[in-house]
Amino acid sequence: MPQYVADDFAQQLSAFSPGFWFFDGEHFKLDTQMRNLWQVEENELSLETFLAGIDAKGANFLRRFFFTFHEELLTIKFATAKEDRKEILMQGSVLSREEDGRVSCCSGYCIELKTQFSIPRVLHSHELGMWEWNGISGECHFCEDYRRMLGYGPDDAFPQTFEEWITLVHPEDLDVVDFQRKLAVYPEFGDNFECSIRLRHKNGHYIWTIGKGFVSQRNHLGHAVSLHGTNQNIEIMRKKYEESLQEVMRDSLTNCYSRDFFKNKWNEVLRRDAYPLSFLYIDICGLKMINDLLGHDVGDKVIVTAVGIIERTIQMPKFVIRMGGDEFLVVLPNCTSELASECMKNLKKVVALRADTDIPVLFSIGHSSMIFKSPLRESIQSAEREMQRNKEVAREEDRLLLNAFVERTKGEKVHYTDSRLQDTQGDA
């Protein structure tokens, strides 16, 4: 089956999903999307019927283009003649003309210009190229924009048949090609397809595209005689999607991973054969005291400094996750319990050396390890419980150090009690 576009991509691409048409000199053949756009049930319309459905200015232009113009590329914006008056962008490429100049074969797409983003997006012609495939001979014709999208100039050799085109397809996407072969031979596979597929650029790298096509004609055996469609470069949109996903997974203050890491990245960690897998659960001690007495700007500076210490001290593959305001989890793939313990000791040494600096950062740390697949929650909670025990042991010493820092900063004596401790004592 074709590798259909993921829901997130499909949603982003919905505004840019065109309806395709093929003009044989007398009739327009329409794919499903085009029929929906035109609000007709027929998959074939005469030229005059098609032109009757758009505004007079657009109809006059198209009539001249198909019968008298000698341009090879078609780009026009017009409005439909129905009451809803949709704004439409129509683009296409002339594949052949008669001796008298009339178009005998032309293929393209129409798209409704729904948003302010639609026009600049679809007018980037180098991101969308059209093709024609003869299902009997296997011959293919690609417009210049298709070739340009893959880095080829007008004089560069380019595939002329379907089998030659397959050499451009990423090996992992060949199942898509198999589906297209079946669709060309067996009507039960339908007359339309839409898929994501990677194509090799002239420079050697692969670009992600959305391939969309339809069977415009079958013979008496049901075999496709002619197929038409496009491939649209979605590298820009894919990168934006990945960037937005990274933004969701990243904490804006520290650039550490957020809790969404476990939803979007955890399986990737496990696929790396990461065992033994170790965790450090880290709490920044006294952050509430600093926020209450010196303000959140100073508190934020403490957090950023703490993350810097973690990043510089643990110089091995790791994922640093901000679990909450003052709590961080460090995931250490391929790290034994003994090595994780050494990382913990090194962090404590660095913290001790910085105790008298302008911004003291005090850590409480716990660690745990997984030597094989086991419940994630239990492993993290084990590290957290050890952190809490270590925090209780050092609580008074940490309080004195932070109190001294606050008094130096404010230039006055302070008396501070954590309201959370008072609430806990009251509950007891």
Short mmCIF file of C-alpha atoms in Angstrom, two decimals:
data_model
loop_
_atom_site.label_atom_id
_atom_site.label_comp_id
_atom_site.label_asym_id
_atom_site.label_seq_id
_atom_site.Cartn_x
_atom_site.Cartn_y
_atom_site.Cartn_z
CA MET A 1 0.00 0.00 0.00
CA PRO A 2 1.18 3.59 -0.52
CA GLN A 3 2.98 5.36 2.25
CA TYR A 4 0.24 7.82 3.06
CA VAL A 5 1.06 11.19 4.53
CA ALA A 6 1.01 11.30 8.34
CA ASP A 7 -1.99 13.09 9.87
CA ASP A 8 0.13 16.05 11.05
CA PHE A 9 1.55 16.56 7.55
CA ALA A 10 -1.83 16.03 5.92
CA GLN A 11 -3.36 18.72 8.11
CA GLN A 12 -0.62 21.20 7.22
CA LEU A 13 -0.86 20.34 3.53
CA SER A 14 -4.66 20.46 3.30
CA ALA A 15 -4.61 24.08 2.13
CA PHE A 16 -2.09 23.16 -0.57
CA SER A 17 -3.64 19.92 -1.85
CA PRO A 18 -4.55 20.66 -5.48
CA GLY A 19 -7.06 19.09 -7.81
CA PHE A 20 -5.50 17.75 -11.00
CA TRP A 21 -6.75 18.00 -14.56
CA PHE A 22 -5.70 16.75 -17.99
CA PHE A 23 -6.78 18.41 -21.23
CA ASP A 24 -6.67 16.34 -24.45
CA GLY A 25 -7.58 19.16 -26.82
CA GLU A 26 -11.34 18.75 -26.39
CA HIS A 27 -12.11 17.55 -22.87
CA PHE A 28 -10.89 18.09 -19.33
CA LYS A 29 -10.42 14.91 -17.32
CA LEU A 30 -10.68 15.58 -13.56
CA ASP A 31 -9.45 13.72 -10.51
CA THR A 32 -11.55 13.40 -7.33
CA GLN A 33 -10.21 16.56 -5.71
CA MET A 34 -10.81 18.54 -8.88
CA ARG A 35 -14.40 17.26 -9.12
CA ASN A 36 -14.98 18.29 -5.50
CA LEU A 37 -13.51 21.72 -6.19
CA TRP A 38 -15.70 22.12 -9.28
CA GLN A 39 -18.72 20.59 -7.53
CA VAL A 40 -19.43 18.13 -10.36
CA GLU A 41 -19.88 14.36 -10.44
CA GLU A 42 -18.53 13.83 -13.95
CA ASN A 43 -14.85 13.01 -14.34
CA GLU A 44 -14.81 14.53 -17.83
CA LEU A 45 -16.00 17.96 -18.97
CA SER A 46 -15.94 19.54 -22.41
CA LEU A 47 -13.82 22.66 -22.77
CA GLU A 48 -16.87 24.91 -23.12
CA THR A 49 -18.56 23.38 -20.05
CA PHE A 50 -15.37 23.94 -18.07
CA LEU A 51 -15.03 27.55 -19.25
CA ALA A 52 -18.69 28.24 -18.50
CA GLY A 53 -17.93 27.58 -14.83
CA ILE A 54 -15.45 30.47 -14.45
CA ASP A 55 -15.54 34.24 -14.85
CA ALA A 56 -15.54 35.73 -18.36
CA LYS A 57 -12.02 37.18 -18.15
CA GLY A 58 -10.54 33.84 -17.12
CA ALA A 59 -12.52 31.96 -19.77
CA ASN A 60 -11.31 34.27 -22.55
CA PHE A 61 -7.70 33.88 -21.44
CA LEU A 62 -7.89 30.08 -21.36
CA ARG A 63 -9.58 29.89 -24.74
CA ARG A 64 -6.75 31.96 -26.26
CA PHE A 65 -4.14 29.91 -24.43
CA PHE A 66 -5.44 26.56 -25.66
CA PHE A 67 -6.00 27.69 -29.28
CA THR A 68 -3.72 30.62 -30.13
CA PHE A 69 -1.03 31.22 -27.51
CA HIS A 70 2.33 29.52 -27.87
CA GLU A 71 3.38 29.68 -24.24
CA GLU A 72 4.27 26.34 -22.62
CA LEU A 73 3.51 27.25 -19.01
CA LEU A 74 0.04 28.20 -17.79
CA THR A 75 -0.57 30.34 -14.71
CA ILE A 76 -3.85 32.14 -14.13
CA LYS A 77 -6.03 33.24 -11.23
CA PHE A 78 -9.79 33.46 -11.73
CA ALA A 79 -13.09 33.13 -9.87
CA THR A 80 -15.69 30.43 -10.35
CA ALA A 81 -18.98 31.57 -11.84
CA LYS A 82 -21.14 29.97 -9.13
CA GLU A 83 -22.62 31.89 -6.22
CA ASP A 84 -19.80 30.99 -3.80
CA ARG A 85 -17.26 32.48 -6.27
CA LYS A 86 -14.16 30.61 -5.15
CA GLU A 87 -10.82 32.20 -5.97
CA ILE A 88 -8.82 29.64 -7.98
CA LEU A 89 -5.19 29.40 -9.03
CA MET A 90 -4.68 27.27 -12.15
CA GLN A 91 -1.23 26.13 -13.28
CA GLY A 92 -0.19 23.69 -15.98
CA SER A 93 2.33 22.65 -18.59
CA VAL A 94 1.75 22.08 -22.30
CA LEU A 95 3.05 18.64 -23.27
CA SER A 96 2.21 18.81 -26.99
CA ARG A 97 0.60 21.05 -29.63
CA GLU A 98 -0.85 20.45 -33.08
CA GLU A 99 0.88 21.93 -36.11
CA ASP A 100 -1.54 24.86 -36.07
CA GLY A 101 -0.59 25.68 -32.46
CA ARG A 102 -3.62 24.24 -30.73
CA VAL A 103 -2.91 22.40 -27.50
CA SER A 104 -3.40 18.64 -27.86
CA CYS A 105 -2.09 17.66 -24.45
CA CYS A 106 -1.83 19.75 -21.30
CA SER A 107 -1.79 18.80 -17.64
CA GLY A 108 -1.94 20.77 -14.43
CA TYR A 109 -3.76 21.51 -11.21
CA CYS A 110 -6.20 23.95 -9.66
CA ILE A 111 -6.19 25.05 -6.05
CA GLU A 112 -8.58 27.20 -4.05
CA LEU A 113 -6.82 30.24 -2.60
CA LYS A 114 -8.30 29.98 0.87
CA THR A 115 -5.73 31.83 2.96
CA GLN A 116 -3.15 34.56 2.77
CA PHE A 117 -0.49 31.84 2.78
CA SER A 118 -1.80 29.94 -0.24
CA ILE A 119 -0.68 32.29 -3.00
CA PRO A 120 3.04 32.61 -2.21
CA ARG A 121 3.24 28.93 -1.38
CA VAL A 122 1.84 27.47 -4.60
CA LEU A 123 3.47 30.04 -6.85
CA HIS A 124 6.86 28.59 -5.92
CA SER A 125 6.81 26.49 -9.07
CA HIS A 126 10.21 24.94 -8.39
CA GLU A 127 8.56 23.11 -5.49
CA LEU A 128 5.92 21.37 -7.61
CA GLY A 129 6.47 19.52 -10.86
CA MET A 130 4.00 17.78 -13.14
CA TRP A 131 4.39 14.48 -14.94
CA GLU A 132 2.64 12.27 -17.50
CA TRP A 133 3.05 8.49 -17.53
CA ASN A 134 2.03 6.21 -20.42
CA GLY A 135 0.83 3.11 -18.61
CA ILE A 136 1.32 0.88 -21.67
CA SER A 137 4.76 1.90 -22.98
CA GLY A 138 6.11 3.11 -19.62
CA GLU A 139 7.24 6.40 -21.17
CA CYS A 140 7.23 9.42 -18.86
CA HIS A 141 7.26 13.15 -19.54
CA PHE A 142 8.29 15.61 -16.84
CA CYS A 143 7.83 19.36 -16.99
CA GLU A 144 10.83 21.68 -16.50
CA ASP A 145 9.71 22.54 -12.97
CA TYR A 146 9.86 18.86 -12.02
CA ARG A 147 13.41 18.58 -13.30
CA ARG A 148 14.37 21.86 -11.65
CA MET A 149 12.93 20.67 -8.33
CA LEU A 150 15.44 17.81 -8.40
CA GLY A 151 18.34 20.02 -9.50
CA TYR A 152 18.40 19.16 -13.22
CA GLY A 153 18.87 21.71 -15.98
CA PRO A 154 17.25 21.60 -19.43
CA ASP A 155 20.32 19.93 -20.97
CA ASP A 156 20.84 17.31 -18.23
CA ALA A 157 19.91 13.69 -18.88
CA PHE A 158 16.72 12.80 -17.03
CA PRO A 159 14.56 9.64 -16.81
CA GLN A 160 12.39 9.03 -19.88
CA THR A 161 10.55 5.95 -18.60
CA PHE A 162 8.86 4.82 -15.42
CA GLU A 163 11.60 2.23 -14.78
CA GLU A 164 14.29 4.91 -15.12
CA TRP A 165 12.35 7.17 -12.74
CA ILE A 166 12.33 4.40 -10.13
CA THR A 167 16.12 4.79 -9.83
CA LEU A 168 15.44 8.20 -8.23
CA VAL A 169 13.20 6.72 -5.52
CA HIS A 170 14.58 6.09 -2.05
CA PRO A 171 14.94 2.32 -1.47
CA GLU A 172 12.70 2.47 1.60
CA ASP A 173 9.86 3.96 -0.47
CA LEU A 174 9.70 1.31 -3.19
CA ASP A 175 6.43 -0.02 -1.73
CA VAL A 176 4.85 3.15 -3.08
CA VAL A 177 6.13 2.28 -6.55
CA ASP A 178 4.66 -1.23 -6.28
CA PHE A 179 1.25 0.26 -5.49
CA GLN A 180 1.43 2.57 -8.52
CA ARG A 181 2.26 -0.41 -10.75
CA LYS A 182 -0.77 -2.29 -9.44
CA LEU A 183 -3.02 0.76 -9.85
CA ALA A 184 -1.92 1.02 -13.49
CA VAL A 185 -2.88 -2.61 -14.22
CA TYR A 186 -5.82 -3.38 -11.91
CA PRO A 187 -8.86 -1.06 -11.75
CA GLU A 188 -9.79 -2.46 -8.33
CA PHE A 189 -6.85 -0.52 -6.86
CA GLY A 190 -8.64 2.71 -7.79
CA ASP A 191 -7.82 5.58 -10.08
CA ASN A 192 -6.15 7.96 -7.60
CA PHE A 193 -3.21 7.88 -5.24
CA GLU A 194 -1.51 10.24 -2.81
CA CYS A 195 1.67 9.31 -0.99
CA SER A 196 4.84 10.64 0.59
CA ILE A 197 7.97 9.62 -1.29
CA ARG A 198 11.64 10.60 -1.25
CA LEU A 199 13.33 11.41 -4.56
CA ARG A 200 17.05 11.73 -5.16
CA HIS A 201 18.30 15.20 -5.99
CA LYS A 202 21.02 15.61 -8.62
CA ASN A 203 23.43 16.45 -5.79
CA GLY A 204 22.84 13.02 -4.24
CA HIS A 205 20.64 13.84 -1.24
CA TYR A 206 16.95 12.92 -1.04
CA ILE A 207 14.05 15.35 -0.74
CA TRP A 208 10.62 14.55 0.65
CA THR A 209 7.75 15.05 -1.77
CA ILE A 210 4.03 14.52 -1.85
CA GLY A 211 3.20 12.47 -4.94
CA LYS A 212 -0.32 12.67 -6.25
CA GLY A 213 -1.73 11.27 -9.46
CA PHE A 214 -4.77 9.84 -11.22
CA VAL A 215 -5.59 7.55 -14.12
CA SER A 216 -7.01 9.70 -16.90
CA GLN A 217 -7.77 6.80 -19.25
CA ARG A 218 -8.00 2.96 -19.23
CA ASN A 219 -8.29 0.59 -22.17
CA HIS A 220 -10.83 -2.23 -22.66
CA LEU A 221 -8.70 -4.50 -20.45
CA GLY A 222 -8.77 -2.00 -17.61
CA HIS A 223 -5.11 -1.15 -17.98
CA ALA A 224 -4.16 2.49 -17.50
CA VAL A 225 -3.30 4.11 -20.79
CA SER A 226 -2.46 7.50 -19.28
CA LEU A 227 -1.70 8.78 -15.78
CA HIS A 228 -1.05 12.36 -14.72
CA GLY A 229 0.01 14.00 -11.52
CA THR A 230 2.58 15.98 -9.59
CA ASN A 231 5.27 15.73 -6.97
CA GLN A 232 5.45 18.59 -4.51
CA ASN A 233 8.61 19.35 -2.57
CA ILE A 234 7.66 19.45 1.12
CA GLU A 235 11.17 19.76 2.58
CA ILE A 236 10.42 23.25 3.84
CA MET A 237 7.18 22.16 5.47
CA ARG A 238 8.77 19.00 6.87
CA LYS A 239 11.55 21.04 8.44
CA LYS A 240 9.04 23.49 9.88
CA TYR A 241 7.08 20.56 11.27
CA GLU A 242 10.20 19.14 12.89
CA GLU A 243 11.14 22.57 14.25
CA SER A 244 7.68 23.01 15.75
CA LEU A 245 7.93 19.53 17.27
CA GLN A 246 11.30 20.48 18.76
CA GLU A 247 9.76 23.65 20.18
CA VAL A 248 7.08 21.58 21.90
CA MET A 249 9.71 19.23 23.32
CA ARG A 250 12.09 21.99 24.46
CA ASP A 251 11.88 24.17 27.55
CA SER A 252 12.02 27.81 26.43
CA LEU A 253 14.28 29.01 29.28
CA THR A 254 16.94 26.28 29.31
CA ASN A 255 16.50 24.58 25.91
CA CYS A 256 16.37 21.30 27.81
CA TYR A 257 13.82 18.72 26.77
CA SER A 258 10.38 19.06 28.34
CA ARG A 259 8.25 16.20 29.66
CA ASP A 260 6.98 15.71 26.09
CA PHE A 261 10.34 14.04 25.50
CA PHE A 262 8.82 10.80 26.78
CA LYS A 263 5.98 11.00 24.27
CA ASN A 264 8.02 11.92 21.23
CA LYS A 265 11.60 10.77 21.78
CA TRP A 266 11.65 7.91 24.26
CA ASN A 267 11.14 5.11 21.72
CA GLU A 268 14.02 6.53 19.69
CA VAL A 269 16.28 6.26 22.75
CA LEU A 270 15.31 2.64 23.28
CA ARG A 271 15.91 1.78 19.61
CA ARG A 272 19.55 2.78 20.06
CA ASP A 273 20.22 -0.36 22.10
CA ALA A 274 20.76 1.98 25.02
CA TYR A 275 21.02 -0.52 27.90
CA PRO A 276 22.31 -0.22 30.51
CA LEU A 277 20.35 3.01 30.87
CA SER A 278 20.93 5.29 33.86
CA PHE A 279 19.10 8.28 35.33
CA LEU A 280 20.17 11.22 37.47
CA TYR A 281 17.33 13.05 39.21
CA ILE A 282 18.52 16.55 40.12
CA ASP A 283 16.85 19.18 42.28
CA ILE A 284 18.10 22.78 42.48
CA CYS A 285 17.96 23.47 46.19
CA GLY A 286 16.51 26.70 47.57
CA LEU A 287 15.15 28.03 44.27
CA LYS A 288 11.88 29.12 45.89
CA MET A 289 13.82 31.06 48.52
CA ILE A 290 15.78 32.89 45.81
CA ASN A 291 12.60 33.60 43.82
CA ASP A 292 10.78 34.93 46.92
CA LEU A 293 13.61 37.11 48.23
CA LEU A 294 15.54 38.17 45.10
CA GLY A 295 12.99 37.76 42.31
CA HIS A 296 12.38 35.35 39.47
CA ASP A 297 15.00 36.98 37.23
CA VAL A 298 17.70 35.84 39.66
CA GLY A 299 15.96 32.48 40.00
CA ASP A 300 15.98 32.04 36.21
CA LYS A 301 19.69 32.87 36.18
CA VAL A 302 20.28 30.14 38.78
CA ILE A 303 18.39 27.62 36.62
CA VAL A 304 20.34 28.48 33.47
CA THR A 305 23.62 28.30 35.41
CA ALA A 306 22.63 24.90 36.81
CA VAL A 307 21.92 23.52 33.34
CA GLY A 308 25.30 24.83 32.16
CA ILE A 309 27.00 22.94 34.99
CA ILE A 310 25.19 19.72 34.07
CA GLU A 311 26.06 20.06 30.37
CA ARG A 312 29.75 20.80 31.00
CA THR A 313 30.31 18.25 33.76
CA ILE A 314 28.64 15.22 32.18
CA GLN A 315 30.56 14.95 28.93
CA MET A 316 28.93 11.83 27.51
CA PRO A 317 25.77 11.18 25.46
CA LYS A 318 22.79 12.39 27.49
CA PHE A 319 19.31 13.89 27.40
CA VAL A 320 18.61 16.63 29.95
CA ILE A 321 14.89 16.96 30.71
CA ARG A 322 13.26 19.69 32.79
CA MET A 323 10.70 17.82 34.87
CA GLY A 324 9.42 20.88 36.75
CA GLY A 325 10.48 24.31 37.94
CA ASP A 326 13.58 23.18 39.84
CA GLU A 327 13.82 19.48 38.95
CA PHE A 328 15.76 17.91 36.10
CA LEU A 329 16.19 14.35 34.87
CA VAL A 330 19.36 13.35 33.03
CA VAL A 331 18.97 10.24 30.86
CA LEU A 332 22.29 8.47 30.21
CA PRO A 333 22.17 5.79 27.47
CA ASN A 334 24.76 2.99 27.64
CA CYS A 335 25.75 4.07 31.14
CA THR A 336 26.30 1.65 34.03
CA SER A 337 25.22 2.34 37.60
CA GLU A 338 28.87 2.78 38.59
CA LEU A 339 29.47 5.36 35.86
CA ALA A 340 26.26 7.22 36.78
CA SER A 341 27.47 7.32 40.39
CA GLU A 342 30.74 8.88 39.20
CA CYS A 343 28.78 11.52 37.26
CA MET A 344 26.83 12.30 40.42
CA LYS A 345 30.05 12.67 42.46
CA ASN A 346 31.57 14.97 39.83
CA LEU A 347 28.49 17.22 39.89
CA LYS A 348 28.73 17.46 43.70
CA LYS A 349 32.43 18.42 43.44
CA VAL A 350 31.68 21.19 40.95
CA VAL A 351 28.84 22.49 43.13
CA ALA A 352 31.11 22.51 46.21
CA LEU A 353 33.79 24.50 44.38
CA ARG A 354 31.20 27.11 43.36
CA ALA A 355 29.64 27.55 46.81
CA ASP A 356 31.14 31.03 47.35
CA THR A 357 30.58 32.39 43.84
CA ASP A 358 28.19 35.19 42.93
CA ILE A 359 25.37 32.75 42.20
CA PRO A 360 25.67 29.56 44.24
CA VAL A 361 23.93 26.59 42.65
CA LEU A 362 23.20 23.76 45.04
CA PHE A 363 22.15 20.31 43.86
CA SER A 364 20.50 17.33 45.47
CA ILE A 365 20.96 14.26 43.26
CA GLY A 366 19.76 10.66 43.10
CA HIS A 367 20.49 7.98 40.54
CA SER A 368 19.15 4.66 39.27
CA SER A 369 19.83 2.29 36.37
CA MET A 370 18.04 -0.13 34.05
CA ILE A 371 20.06 -3.06 32.72
CA PHE A 372 17.19 -4.33 30.60
CA LYS A 373 13.69 -3.21 29.69
CA SER A 374 11.72 -2.50 32.87
CA PRO A 375 9.04 -0.01 33.95
CA LEU A 376 10.28 3.50 33.24
CA ARG A 377 8.24 5.14 35.99
CA GLU A 378 9.73 2.90 38.68
CA SER A 379 13.29 3.66 37.59
CA ILE A 380 12.71 7.42 37.61
CA GLN A 381 10.93 7.28 40.97
CA SER A 382 13.84 5.31 42.43
CA ALA A 383 16.25 8.10 41.44
CA GLU A 384 13.83 10.73 42.75
CA ARG A 385 13.51 9.01 46.14
CA GLU A 386 17.29 8.93 46.53
CA MET A 387 17.42 12.61 45.61
CA GLN A 388 14.83 13.43 48.30
CA ARG A 389 16.83 11.52 50.94
CA ASN A 390 20.01 13.39 50.01
CA LYS A 391 18.10 16.66 50.06
CA GLU A 392 16.94 16.10 53.65
CA VAL A 393 20.48 15.34 54.78
CA ALA A 394 21.88 18.57 53.30
CA ARG A 395 18.83 20.80 53.89
CA GLU A 396 20.18 22.84 56.82
CA GLU A 397 23.65 23.30 55.33
CA ASP A 398 22.15 24.42 52.01
CA ARG A 399 19.81 26.82 53.78
CA LEU A 400 22.71 28.52 55.57
CA LEU A 401 24.69 28.91 52.33
CA LEU A 402 21.74 30.40 50.47
CA ASN A 403 20.81 32.65 53.38
CA ALA A 404 24.33 34.07 53.37
CA PHE A 405 24.14 34.65 49.60
CA VAL A 406 20.80 36.47 49.89
CA GLU A 407 22.07 38.68 52.73
CA ARG A 408 25.20 39.60 50.74
CA THR A 409 23.04 40.46 47.76
CA LYS A 410 20.45 42.48 49.68
CA GLY A 411 22.93 43.97 52.16
CA GLU A 412 20.70 43.18 55.12
CA LYS A 413 19.69 40.39 57.44
CA VAL A 414 16.86 38.13 56.28
CA HIS A 415 14.63 35.69 58.08
CA TYR A 416 12.99 33.25 55.71
CA THR A 417 10.94 30.11 56.19
CA ASP A 418 9.69 28.10 53.21
CA SER A 419 5.89 28.33 53.30
CA ARG A 420 5.70 24.78 51.96
CA LEU A 421 7.45 23.53 55.09
CA GLN A 422 5.04 25.49 57.29
CA ASP A 423 2.07 23.96 55.44
CA THR A 424 3.56 20.49 55.87
CA GLN A 425 4.10 21.05 59.61
CA GLY A 426 0.54 22.35 59.97
CA ASP A 427 -0.87 19.29 58.22
CA ALA A 428 1.09 17.03 60.55
#
